[in-house]
mmCIF file of C-alpha atoms in Angstrom:
data_model
loop_
_atom_site.group_PDB
_atom_site.id
_atom_site.type_symbol
_atom_site.label_atom_id
_atom_site.label_comp_id
_atom_site.label_asym_id
_atom_site.label_seq_id
_atom_site.Cartn_x
_atom_site.Cartn_y
_atom_site.Cartn_z
ATOM 1 C CA MET J 1 -0.059 0.029 -0.109
ATOM 2 C CA ILE J 2 2.741 2.452 0.966
ATOM 3 C CA ILE J 3 4.663 1.437 -2.343
ATOM 4 C CA LYS J 4 1.605 2.101 -4.272
ATOM 5 C CA PHE J 5 1.120 5.534 -2.702
ATOM 6 C CA CYS J 6 4.855 6.402 -3.242
ATOM 7 C CA LEU J 7 4.570 5.464 -7.110
ATOM 8 C CA GLN J 8 1.329 7.614 -7.471
ATOM 9 C CA LEU J 9 3.051 10.402 -5.789
ATOM 10 C CA LEU J 10 6.081 10.051 -7.986
ATOM 11 C CA PHE J 11 3.922 9.808 -11.093
ATOM 12 C CA PHE J 12 1.937 12.821 -10.126
ATOM 13 C CA LEU J 13 5.222 14.950 -9.462
ATOM 14 C CA LEU J 14 6.513 13.683 -12.864
ATOM 15 C CA SER J 15 3.245 14.661 -14.496
ATOM 16 C CA VAL J 16 3.411 18.336 -13.033
ATOM 17 C CA THR J 17 7.121 18.363 -13.987
ATOM 18 C CA LEU J 18 6.546 17.247 -17.500
ATOM 19 C CA ILE J 19 3.577 19.679 -17.929
ATOM 20 C CA SER J 20 5.757 22.510 -16.614
ATOM 21 C CA SER J 21 8.755 21.603 -18.920
ATOM 22 C CA HIS J 22 6.628 21.528 -22.523
ATOM 23 C CA GLN J 23 4.764 24.759 -20.985
ATOM 24 C CA PHE J 24 1.389 23.534 -22.042
ATOM 25 C CA LYS J 25 -1.234 25.885 -22.394
ATOM 26 C CA ALA J 26 -4.163 25.786 -19.675
ATOM 27 C CA LYS J 27 -6.989 25.286 -22.447
ATOM 28 C CA SER J 28 -5.314 22.492 -24.322
ATOM 29 C CA TYR J 29 -4.203 20.570 -21.410
ATOM 30 C CA LYS J 30 -6.931 18.147 -20.006
ATOM 31 C CA PRO J 31 -5.787 16.254 -16.814
ATOM 32 C CA SER J 32 -6.381 12.711 -16.814
ATOM 33 C CA GLU J 33 -8.838 11.014 -14.137
ATOM 34 C CA GLN J 34 -5.931 9.650 -12.123
ATOM 35 C CA ASP J 35 -4.183 13.011 -11.868
ATOM 36 C CA ILE J 36 -7.552 14.702 -10.641
ATOM 37 C CA LEU J 37 -8.092 11.777 -8.185
ATOM 38 C CA ILE J 38 -4.594 12.085 -6.787
ATOM 39 C CA SER J 39 -4.924 15.860 -6.632
ATOM 40 C CA ASP J 40 -8.207 15.450 -4.593
ATOM 41 C CA PHE J 41 -6.607 12.936 -2.297
ATOM 42 C CA PHE J 42 -3.559 15.558 -1.408
ATOM 43 C CA HIS J 43 -6.049 18.460 -0.946
ATOM 44 C CA HIS J 44 -8.235 16.257 1.467
ATOM 45 C CA HIS J 45 -5.272 14.947 3.195
ATOM 46 C CA PHE J 46 -3.778 18.379 3.785
ATOM 47 C CA ASP J 47 -7.054 19.681 5.058
ATOM 48 C CA ILE J 48 -7.188 16.854 7.674
ATOM 49 C CA SER J 49 -3.694 17.208 8.834
ATOM 50 C CA ILE J 50 -4.417 21.011 9.505
ATOM 51 C CA ARG J 51 -7.478 20.133 11.333
ATOM 52 C CA VAL J 52 -5.726 17.321 13.539
ATOM 53 C CA LYS J 53 -3.054 19.962 14.185
ATOM 54 C CA LEU J 54 -5.452 22.603 15.252
ATOM 55 C CA LEU J 55 -7.102 20.036 17.462
ATOM 56 C CA TRP J 56 -3.777 19.203 19.555
ATOM 57 C CA GLN J 57 -3.044 22.828 19.753
ATOM 58 C CA ILE J 58 -6.652 23.458 21.390
ATOM 59 C CA ILE J 59 -5.959 20.525 23.696
ATOM 60 C CA TYR J 60 -2.603 21.811 24.630
ATOM 61 C CA SER J 61 -3.827 25.185 25.238
ATOM 62 C CA VAL J 62 -6.681 24.023 27.368
ATOM 63 C CA ILE J 63 -4.609 22.011 29.501
ATOM 64 C CA GLY J 64 -2.171 24.752 29.822
ATOM 65 C CA SER J 65 -5.217 26.990 30.762
ATOM 66 C CA ILE J 66 -6.517 24.648 33.495
ATOM 67 C CA LEU J 67 -2.855 24.329 34.973
ATOM 68 C CA VAL J 68 -2.785 28.146 35.142
ATOM 69 C CA GLY J 69 -6.335 28.059 36.724
ATOM 70 C CA LEU J 70 -5.342 25.394 39.354
ATOM 71 C CA SER J 71 -2.981 27.739 40.763
ATOM 72 C CA GLY J 72 -6.016 29.451 42.193
ATOM 73 C CA ILE J 73 -6.221 26.817 44.844
ATOM 74 C CA LEU J 74 -2.758 26.619 45.900
ATOM 75 C CA PRO J 75 -3.492 28.779 48.831
ATOM 76 C CA LEU J 76 -5.632 25.721 50.384
ATOM 77 C CA LEU J 77 -2.251 23.991 51.048
ATOM 78 C CA PHE J 78 -1.281 26.756 53.711
ATOM 79 C CA ILE J 79 -4.339 28.243 54.732
ATOM 80 C CA SER J 80 -6.225 26.194 57.587
ATOM 81 C CA SER J 81 -9.898 25.768 57.653
ATOM 82 C CA GLU J 82 -10.300 28.035 60.624
ATOM 83 C CA THR J 83 -8.483 30.781 58.804
ATOM 84 C CA GLY J 84 -11.714 32.570 57.492
ATOM 85 C CA VAL J 85 -13.261 32.739 60.829
ATOM 86 C CA TYR J 86 -9.987 33.888 62.456
ATOM 87 C CA LEU J 87 -9.626 36.640 60.021
ATOM 88 C CA ARG J 88 -13.202 37.961 60.745
ATOM 89 C CA SER J 89 -12.002 38.186 64.612
ATOM 90 C CA LYS J 90 -10.518 41.186 66.258
ATOM 91 C CA SER J 91 -7.207 39.577 66.760
ATOM 92 C CA GLY J 92 -7.207 38.290 63.117
ATOM 93 C CA MET J 93 -7.530 41.652 61.703
ATOM 94 C CA ILE J 94 -3.882 42.477 62.517
ATOM 95 C CA SER J 95 -2.784 39.454 60.280
ATOM 96 C CA LEU J 96 -5.275 40.292 57.611
ATOM 97 C CA ASN J 97 -3.967 43.801 57.218
ATOM 98 C CA ARG J 98 -0.577 42.452 56.866
ATOM 99 C CA TRP J 99 -1.577 40.297 53.958
ATOM 100 C CA LEU J 100 -3.618 42.967 52.342
ATOM 101 C CA GLY J 101 -0.402 44.901 52.247
ATOM 102 C CA PHE J 102 0.984 41.851 50.246
ATOM 103 C CA ALA J 103 -1.990 41.697 48.024
ATOM 104 C CA PHE J 104 -1.889 45.453 47.521
ATOM 105 C CA GLY J 105 1.900 45.274 46.372
ATOM 106 C CA SER J 106 1.379 42.307 44.041
ATOM 107 C CA ILE J 107 -1.534 43.517 42.377
ATOM 108 C CA ILE J 108 0.105 47.098 41.570
ATOM 109 C CA GLY J 109 3.170 45.200 40.564
ATOM 110 C CA ASP J 110 1.112 42.925 38.302
ATOM 111 C CA VAL J 111 -0.777 46.000 36.745
ATOM 112 C CA PHE J 112 2.380 48.237 35.926
ATOM 113 C CA LEU J 113 5.207 45.426 35.374
ATOM 114 C CA HIS J 114 3.050 43.004 33.372
ATOM 115 C CA LEU J 115 -0.552 43.862 32.299
ATOM 116 C CA LEU J 116 0.051 47.517 31.028
ATOM 117 C CA PRO J 117 3.447 46.595 29.491
ATOM 118 C CA GLU J 118 2.148 43.808 27.610
ATOM 119 C CA ALA J 119 -0.727 46.018 26.220
ATOM 120 C CA TRP J 120 1.820 48.439 25.243
ATOM 121 C CA GLU J 121 3.729 45.856 23.218
ATOM 122 C CA SER J 122 0.205 44.547 21.680
ATOM 123 C CA ILE J 123 -0.347 48.163 20.507
ATOM 124 C CA HIS J 124 2.927 48.379 18.898
ATOM 125 C CA GLN J 125 2.599 44.951 17.000
ATOM 126 C CA HIS J 126 -0.823 46.193 15.735
ATOM 127 C CA GLU J 127 -0.425 49.848 15.179
ATOM 128 C CA GLY J 128 -3.389 51.915 14.559
ATOM 129 C CA GLY J 129 -4.375 55.597 14.524
ATOM 130 C CA ASN J 130 -6.186 55.685 17.949
ATOM 131 C CA SER J 131 -4.396 52.701 19.687
ATOM 132 C CA HIS J 132 -2.838 54.704 22.313
ATOM 133 C CA MET J 133 -5.960 56.483 23.168
ATOM 134 C CA ILE J 134 -7.864 53.318 23.219
ATOM 135 C CA MET J 135 -5.542 51.773 25.676
ATOM 136 C CA GLY J 136 -5.857 54.695 28.286
ATOM 137 C CA LEU J 137 -9.651 54.830 27.682
ATOM 138 C CA SER J 138 -9.773 51.184 28.346
ATOM 139 C CA VAL J 139 -8.073 51.659 31.848
ATOM 140 C CA ILE J 140 -10.591 54.428 32.711
ATOM 141 C CA VAL J 141 -13.474 52.373 31.518
ATOM 142 C CA GLY J 142 -12.255 49.427 33.636
ATOM 143 C CA PHE J 143 -12.056 51.670 36.739
ATOM 144 C CA LEU J 144 -15.335 53.309 36.305
ATOM 145 C CA LEU J 145 -17.280 50.304 35.468
ATOM 146 C CA PHE J 146 -16.037 48.738 38.666
ATOM 147 C CA PHE J 147 -16.915 51.861 40.558
ATOM 148 C CA VAL J 148 -20.442 51.674 39.183
ATOM 149 C CA ILE J 149 -20.903 47.912 39.776
ATOM 150 C CA GLU J 150 -19.844 48.430 43.671
ATOM 151 C CA LYS J 151 -22.239 51.277 44.085
ATOM 152 C CA ILE J 152 -25.041 48.969 42.753
ATOM 153 C CA PHE J 153 -23.785 46.257 45.131
ATOM 154 C CA ILE J 154 -23.928 48.715 48.073
ATOM 155 C CA ALA J 155 -27.304 50.161 47.087
ATOM 156 C CA ASN J 156 -28.916 46.719 46.866
ATOM 157 C CA SER J 157 -27.325 45.254 49.807
ATOM 158 C CA TYR J 158 -27.826 48.086 52.291
ATOM 159 C CA GLU J 159 -30.583 47.537 54.994
ATOM 160 C CA PRO J 160 -31.319 49.766 57.984
ATOM 161 C CA GLU J 161 -32.130 46.864 60.199
ATOM 162 C CA ASN J 162 -28.357 45.839 59.915
ATOM 163 C CA CYS J 163 -27.360 48.734 61.967
ATOM 164 C CA GLN J 164 -29.162 47.313 64.985
ATOM 165 C CA GLN J 165 -27.127 45.911 67.742
ATOM 166 C CA LYS J 166 -27.074 42.072 67.783
ATOM 167 C CA GLU J 167 -25.903 39.399 70.146
ATOM 168 C CA LYS J 168 -24.012 36.689 68.796
ATOM 169 C CA LYS J 169 -23.009 33.275 70.414
ATOM 170 C CA LEU J 170 -18.985 32.673 70.235
ATOM 171 C CA PRO J 171 -17.686 29.290 69.422
ATOM 172 C CA ASN J 172 -16.578 28.987 73.146
ATOM 173 C CA GLY J 173 -20.142 29.374 74.029
ATOM 174 C CA LYS J 174 -19.995 32.838 75.583
ATOM 175 C CA SER J 175 -21.782 35.766 74.178
ATOM 176 C CA SER J 176 -21.015 39.301 73.009
ATOM 177 C CA ASN J 177 -22.770 42.194 71.771
ATOM 178 C CA THR J 178 -21.883 45.214 69.729
ATOM 179 C CA ASN J 179 -22.765 47.870 72.321
ATOM 180 C CA GLY J 180 -19.215 48.402 72.950
ATOM 181 C CA ILE J 181 -18.679 45.831 75.504
ATOM 182 C CA VAL J 182 -16.366 43.229 74.001
ATOM 183 C CA ALA J 183 -16.002 39.816 75.461
ATOM 184 C CA HIS J 184 -13.407 37.265 74.510
ATOM 185 C CA ASP J 185 -12.473 38.264 70.904
ATOM 186 C CA PRO J 186 -15.786 38.496 69.258
ATOM 187 C CA ILE J 187 -16.333 37.640 65.780
ATOM 188 C CA ILE J 188 -17.371 40.708 63.620
ATOM 189 C CA GLU J 189 -20.489 39.914 61.759
ATOM 190 C CA SER J 190 -20.468 40.782 58.049
ATOM 191 C CA GLY J 191 -21.923 39.699 54.809
ATOM 192 C CA ILE J 192 -20.268 39.086 51.520
ATOM 193 C CA LYS J 193 -18.825 42.570 50.554
ATOM 194 C CA ALA J 194 -18.761 43.809 47.222
ATOM 195 C CA GLU J 195 -15.070 43.595 46.704
ATOM 196 C CA GLY J 196 -15.124 40.038 46.645
ATOM 197 C CA TYR J 197 -17.400 39.790 43.409
ATOM 198 C CA LEU J 198 -15.256 42.697 41.790
ATOM 199 C CA ASN J 199 -12.106 40.858 42.487
ATOM 200 C CA LEU J 200 -13.604 37.552 40.833
ATOM 201 C CA LEU J 201 -14.639 39.568 37.682
ATOM 202 C CA ALA J 202 -11.387 41.210 37.369
ATOM 203 C CA ASN J 203 -9.659 37.882 37.805
ATOM 204 C CA PHE J 204 -11.776 36.287 35.264
ATOM 205 C CA THR J 205 -10.851 39.083 32.592
ATOM 206 C CA ASP J 206 -7.369 38.584 33.736
ATOM 207 C CA ASN J 207 -7.287 34.822 33.173
ATOM 208 C CA PHE J 208 -8.751 35.389 29.807
ATOM 209 C CA THR J 209 -5.740 37.374 28.667
ATOM 210 C CA HIS J 210 -3.557 34.559 30.130
ATOM 211 C CA GLY J 211 -5.651 32.213 27.815
ATOM 212 C CA LEU J 212 -4.964 34.603 24.933
ATOM 213 C CA ALA J 213 -1.330 34.229 25.696
ATOM 214 C CA ILE J 214 -1.320 30.410 26.068
ATOM 215 C CA GLY J 215 -3.276 29.751 22.956
ATOM 216 C CA GLY J 216 -1.175 32.212 20.657
ATOM 217 C CA SER J 217 1.881 30.578 21.939
ATOM 218 C CA PHE J 218 1.020 27.108 21.162
ATOM 219 C CA LEU J 219 0.073 28.323 17.709
ATOM 220 C CA ILE J 220 3.706 29.098 16.997
ATOM 221 C CA SER J 221 5.116 25.872 18.593
ATOM 222 C CA PHE J 222 4.747 23.532 21.399
ATOM 223 C CA LYS J 223 7.889 24.484 23.131
ATOM 224 C CA ILE J 224 7.076 28.099 23.053
ATOM 225 C CA GLY J 225 3.759 27.264 24.405
ATOM 226 C CA VAL J 226 5.105 25.203 27.316
ATOM 227 C CA LEU J 227 7.558 27.916 28.264
ATOM 228 C CA THR J 228 4.698 30.564 28.097
ATOM 229 C CA THR J 229 2.446 28.404 30.218
ATOM 230 C CA THR J 230 4.983 27.871 32.907
ATOM 231 C CA CYS J 231 5.873 31.611 33.047
ATOM 232 C CA ILE J 232 2.494 32.564 33.444
ATOM 233 C CA LEU J 233 1.830 29.784 36.108
ATOM 234 C CA ILE J 234 4.845 30.923 38.153
ATOM 235 C CA HIS J 235 3.800 34.617 37.635
ATOM 236 C CA GLU J 236 0.039 33.769 38.980
ATOM 237 C CA ILE J 237 1.178 32.135 42.336
ATOM 238 C CA PRO J 238 1.762 35.184 44.100
ATOM 239 C CA HIS J 239 -1.334 36.884 42.502
ATOM 240 C CA GLU J 240 -3.581 33.866 43.596
ATOM 241 C CA VAL J 241 -2.457 34.319 46.998
ATOM 242 C CA SER J 242 -3.601 37.887 47.133
ATOM 243 C CA ASP J 243 -6.736 37.055 45.447
ATOM 244 C CA PHE J 244 -7.494 34.266 47.883
ATOM 245 C CA VAL J 245 -6.793 37.038 50.847
ATOM 246 C CA ILE J 246 -9.124 39.496 49.120
ATOM 247 C CA LEU J 247 -11.927 36.794 49.131
ATOM 248 C CA LEU J 248 -11.490 35.894 52.665
ATOM 249 C CA ARG J 249 -11.721 39.445 53.873
ATOM 250 C CA ALA J 250 -14.848 39.971 51.764
ATOM 251 C CA GLY J 251 -16.571 37.191 53.673
ATOM 252 C CA PHE J 252 -16.132 34.008 51.806
ATOM 253 C CA ASP J 253 -15.095 30.944 53.591
ATOM 254 C CA ARG J 254 -11.992 28.704 52.558
ATOM 255 C CA TRP J 255 -13.722 26.324 50.336
ATOM 256 C CA LYS J 256 -16.092 28.955 48.668
ATOM 257 C CA ALA J 257 -13.169 31.007 47.715
ATOM 258 C CA ALA J 258 -11.353 28.123 46.265
ATOM 259 C CA LYS J 259 -14.265 27.005 44.155
ATOM 260 C CA LEU J 260 -14.779 30.530 42.913
ATOM 261 C CA GLN J 261 -11.120 30.655 42.001
ATOM 262 C CA LEU J 262 -11.639 27.414 39.809
ATOM 263 C CA LEU J 263 -14.686 29.205 38.236
ATOM 264 C CA THR J 264 -12.497 32.228 37.222
ATOM 265 C CA ALA J 265 -10.287 29.607 35.540
ATOM 266 C CA CYS J 266 -12.890 29.328 32.681
ATOM 267 C CA GLY J 267 -11.719 32.686 31.531
ATOM 268 C CA SER J 268 -8.388 31.145 30.578
ATOM 269 C CA CYS J 269 -9.946 28.315 28.532
ATOM 270 C CA LEU J 270 -12.140 30.836 26.640
ATOM 271 C CA GLY J 271 -9.222 33.099 25.868
ATOM 272 C CA ALA J 272 -6.915 29.968 24.680
ATOM 273 C CA VAL J 273 -9.840 29.073 22.274
ATOM 274 C CA PHE J 274 -10.437 32.271 21.042
ATOM 275 C CA ALA J 275 -6.707 32.854 20.399
ATOM 276 C CA LEU J 276 -6.687 29.551 18.469
ATOM 277 C CA THR J 277 -9.756 30.215 16.337
ATOM 278 C CA ALA J 278 -9.558 33.971 15.691
ATOM 279 C CA ASP J 279 -7.111 35.520 13.353
ATOM 280 C CA SER J 280 -3.979 37.181 14.835
ATOM 281 C CA THR J 281 -5.222 40.742 14.233
ATOM 282 C CA THR J 282 -8.514 40.033 16.136
ATOM 283 C CA THR J 283 -6.415 38.469 19.183
ATOM 284 C CA GLY J 284 -4.105 41.505 19.293
ATOM 285 C CA LEU J 285 -6.925 44.004 19.170
ATOM 286 C CA SER J 286 -8.672 42.164 21.942
ATOM 287 C CA LYS J 287 -5.397 42.144 24.196
ATOM 288 C CA THR J 288 -5.315 45.792 23.350
ATOM 289 C CA PHE J 289 -8.689 46.477 24.876
ATOM 290 C CA ILE J 290 -8.842 43.586 27.607
ATOM 291 C CA LEU J 291 -5.298 44.191 29.317
ATOM 292 C CA PRO J 292 -5.852 47.776 30.047
ATOM 293 C CA PHE J 293 -9.300 47.364 31.006
ATOM 294 C CA THR J 294 -8.309 44.542 33.507
ATOM 295 C CA SER J 295 -5.774 46.943 34.787
ATOM 296 C CA GLY J 296 -8.117 49.781 35.459
ATOM 297 C CA ALA J 297 -10.266 47.079 37.173
ATOM 298 C CA PHE J 298 -7.204 45.938 39.541
ATOM 299 C CA ILE J 299 -6.310 49.630 40.126
ATOM 300 C CA TYR J 300 -9.716 50.129 41.364
ATOM 301 C CA ILE J 301 -9.671 47.180 43.824
ATOM 302 C CA ALA J 302 -6.138 48.285 44.936
ATOM 303 C CA MET J 303 -6.943 51.750 45.655
ATOM 304 C CA VAL J 304 -10.481 51.596 46.878
ATOM 305 C CA SER J 305 -10.874 48.166 48.642
ATOM 306 C CA LEU J 306 -7.234 47.450 49.971
ATOM 307 C CA LEU J 307 -5.452 50.793 50.507
ATOM 308 C CA PRO J 308 -8.004 52.427 52.941
ATOM 309 C CA SER J 309 -7.574 49.402 55.267
ATOM 310 C CA ILE J 310 -3.881 49.742 55.168
ATOM 311 C CA LEU J 311 -3.889 53.533 55.675
ATOM 312 C CA ALA J 312 -6.268 53.126 58.673
ATOM 313 C CA GLU J 313 -3.597 51.496 60.780
ATOM 314 C CA SER J 314 -2.350 53.846 63.425
ATOM 315 C CA SER J 315 0.232 51.704 65.144
ATOM 316 C CA PHE J 316 3.867 52.549 63.971
ATOM 317 C CA ARG J 317 5.055 49.040 64.493
ATOM 318 C CA GLU J 318 2.133 47.446 62.487
ATOM 319 C CA SER J 319 2.558 50.228 59.551
ATOM 320 C CA ILE J 320 6.397 49.112 59.360
ATOM 321 C CA ILE J 321 5.269 45.608 58.913
ATOM 322 C CA GLN J 322 2.698 46.310 56.410
ATOM 323 C CA LEU J 323 5.106 48.308 54.295
ATOM 324 C CA VAL J 324 7.367 45.075 54.438
ATOM 325 C CA PHE J 325 4.461 42.897 53.431
ATOM 326 C CA LEU J 326 3.676 45.421 50.546
ATOM 327 C CA ALA J 327 7.401 45.679 49.384
ATOM 328 C CA SER J 328 7.627 41.776 49.397
ATOM 329 C CA GLY J 329 4.258 41.496 47.165
ATOM 330 C CA PHE J 330 5.628 44.046 44.711
ATOM 331 C CA LEU J 331 9.385 42.687 44.748
ATOM 332 C CA ILE J 332 8.118 39.026 43.857
ATOM 333 C CA MET J 333 6.288 40.451 40.833
ATOM 334 C CA VAL J 334 9.331 42.282 39.887
ATOM 335 C CA THR J 335 11.514 39.051 40.127
ATOM 336 C CA MET J 336 8.649 37.019 38.075
ATOM 337 C CA SER J 337 8.367 39.612 35.389
ATOM 338 C CA GLN J 338 12.215 39.745 35.150
ATOM 339 C CA TYR J 339 12.130 35.848 34.879
ATOM 340 C CA CYS J 340 9.543 35.480 32.297
ATOM 341 C CA SER J 341 11.030 38.277 30.224
#
């Protein structure tokens, strides 16, 4: 079978060569039935090989996107099941504010060292008349949209009866009320804050851009795709820790936060499939808009949700510790950006 196929291939190539060498006119030359069958076979075989290659690229991209998404549950390895309750207690607020400093530093580092530079690079690759203005407007749109969303959350969740004093049973069986008398480190009552949902939305769009990068890399080659996925995975670990801290602070428990982190990983898979099915120009323009939009969203979360709690710290010692945590988060993002570049 293989020998027959090789002979047919050789016959086809010889036929093409003879036709070219004798310079037959198109009108006078009529290909034989065998030539037509061989030509159709090659076109069909070539089309199948392209589809198989695209299928494997999609599989590799989805696997890479899932691996990046699984980084969202890594904080479960070192955060105990009681951490969520502890962070909502009076004593836990001190530890929480320290980690909020880390989250602030890592988010700001991610925005100014990763997201915006990548958007700027995408603009230079797909230059347009108003690309630079679109980038700036996208940052503003992301910031303002999250402002509007939080205002809607606050308006819908506000209930006057929530301001009334409540008495709550503590895990040790003792009670405490909110009339100014505190007994044995009471747990602060609060529902799910808007910042938690805002962070999930921003994380979803951020994962979408990661999927675009992963899918585009596997289009180039398998090696580049693996390297890109590895760099994004390493880069995402400190960012996912900060996201987890924000969700715990917003009122989600440990397992609920992990499930929601996995849910946002769908954005990465969607981005990868989009990058593989869309043309390069469309993908580049999408990154030009989505990356600055995500940057504006993260800037809003950092400045509005995290920074006020950090600035409210009056203790000089705790302020220094918060500054160390903040610098640590930022320096980690600097290191990751340098490594991945």
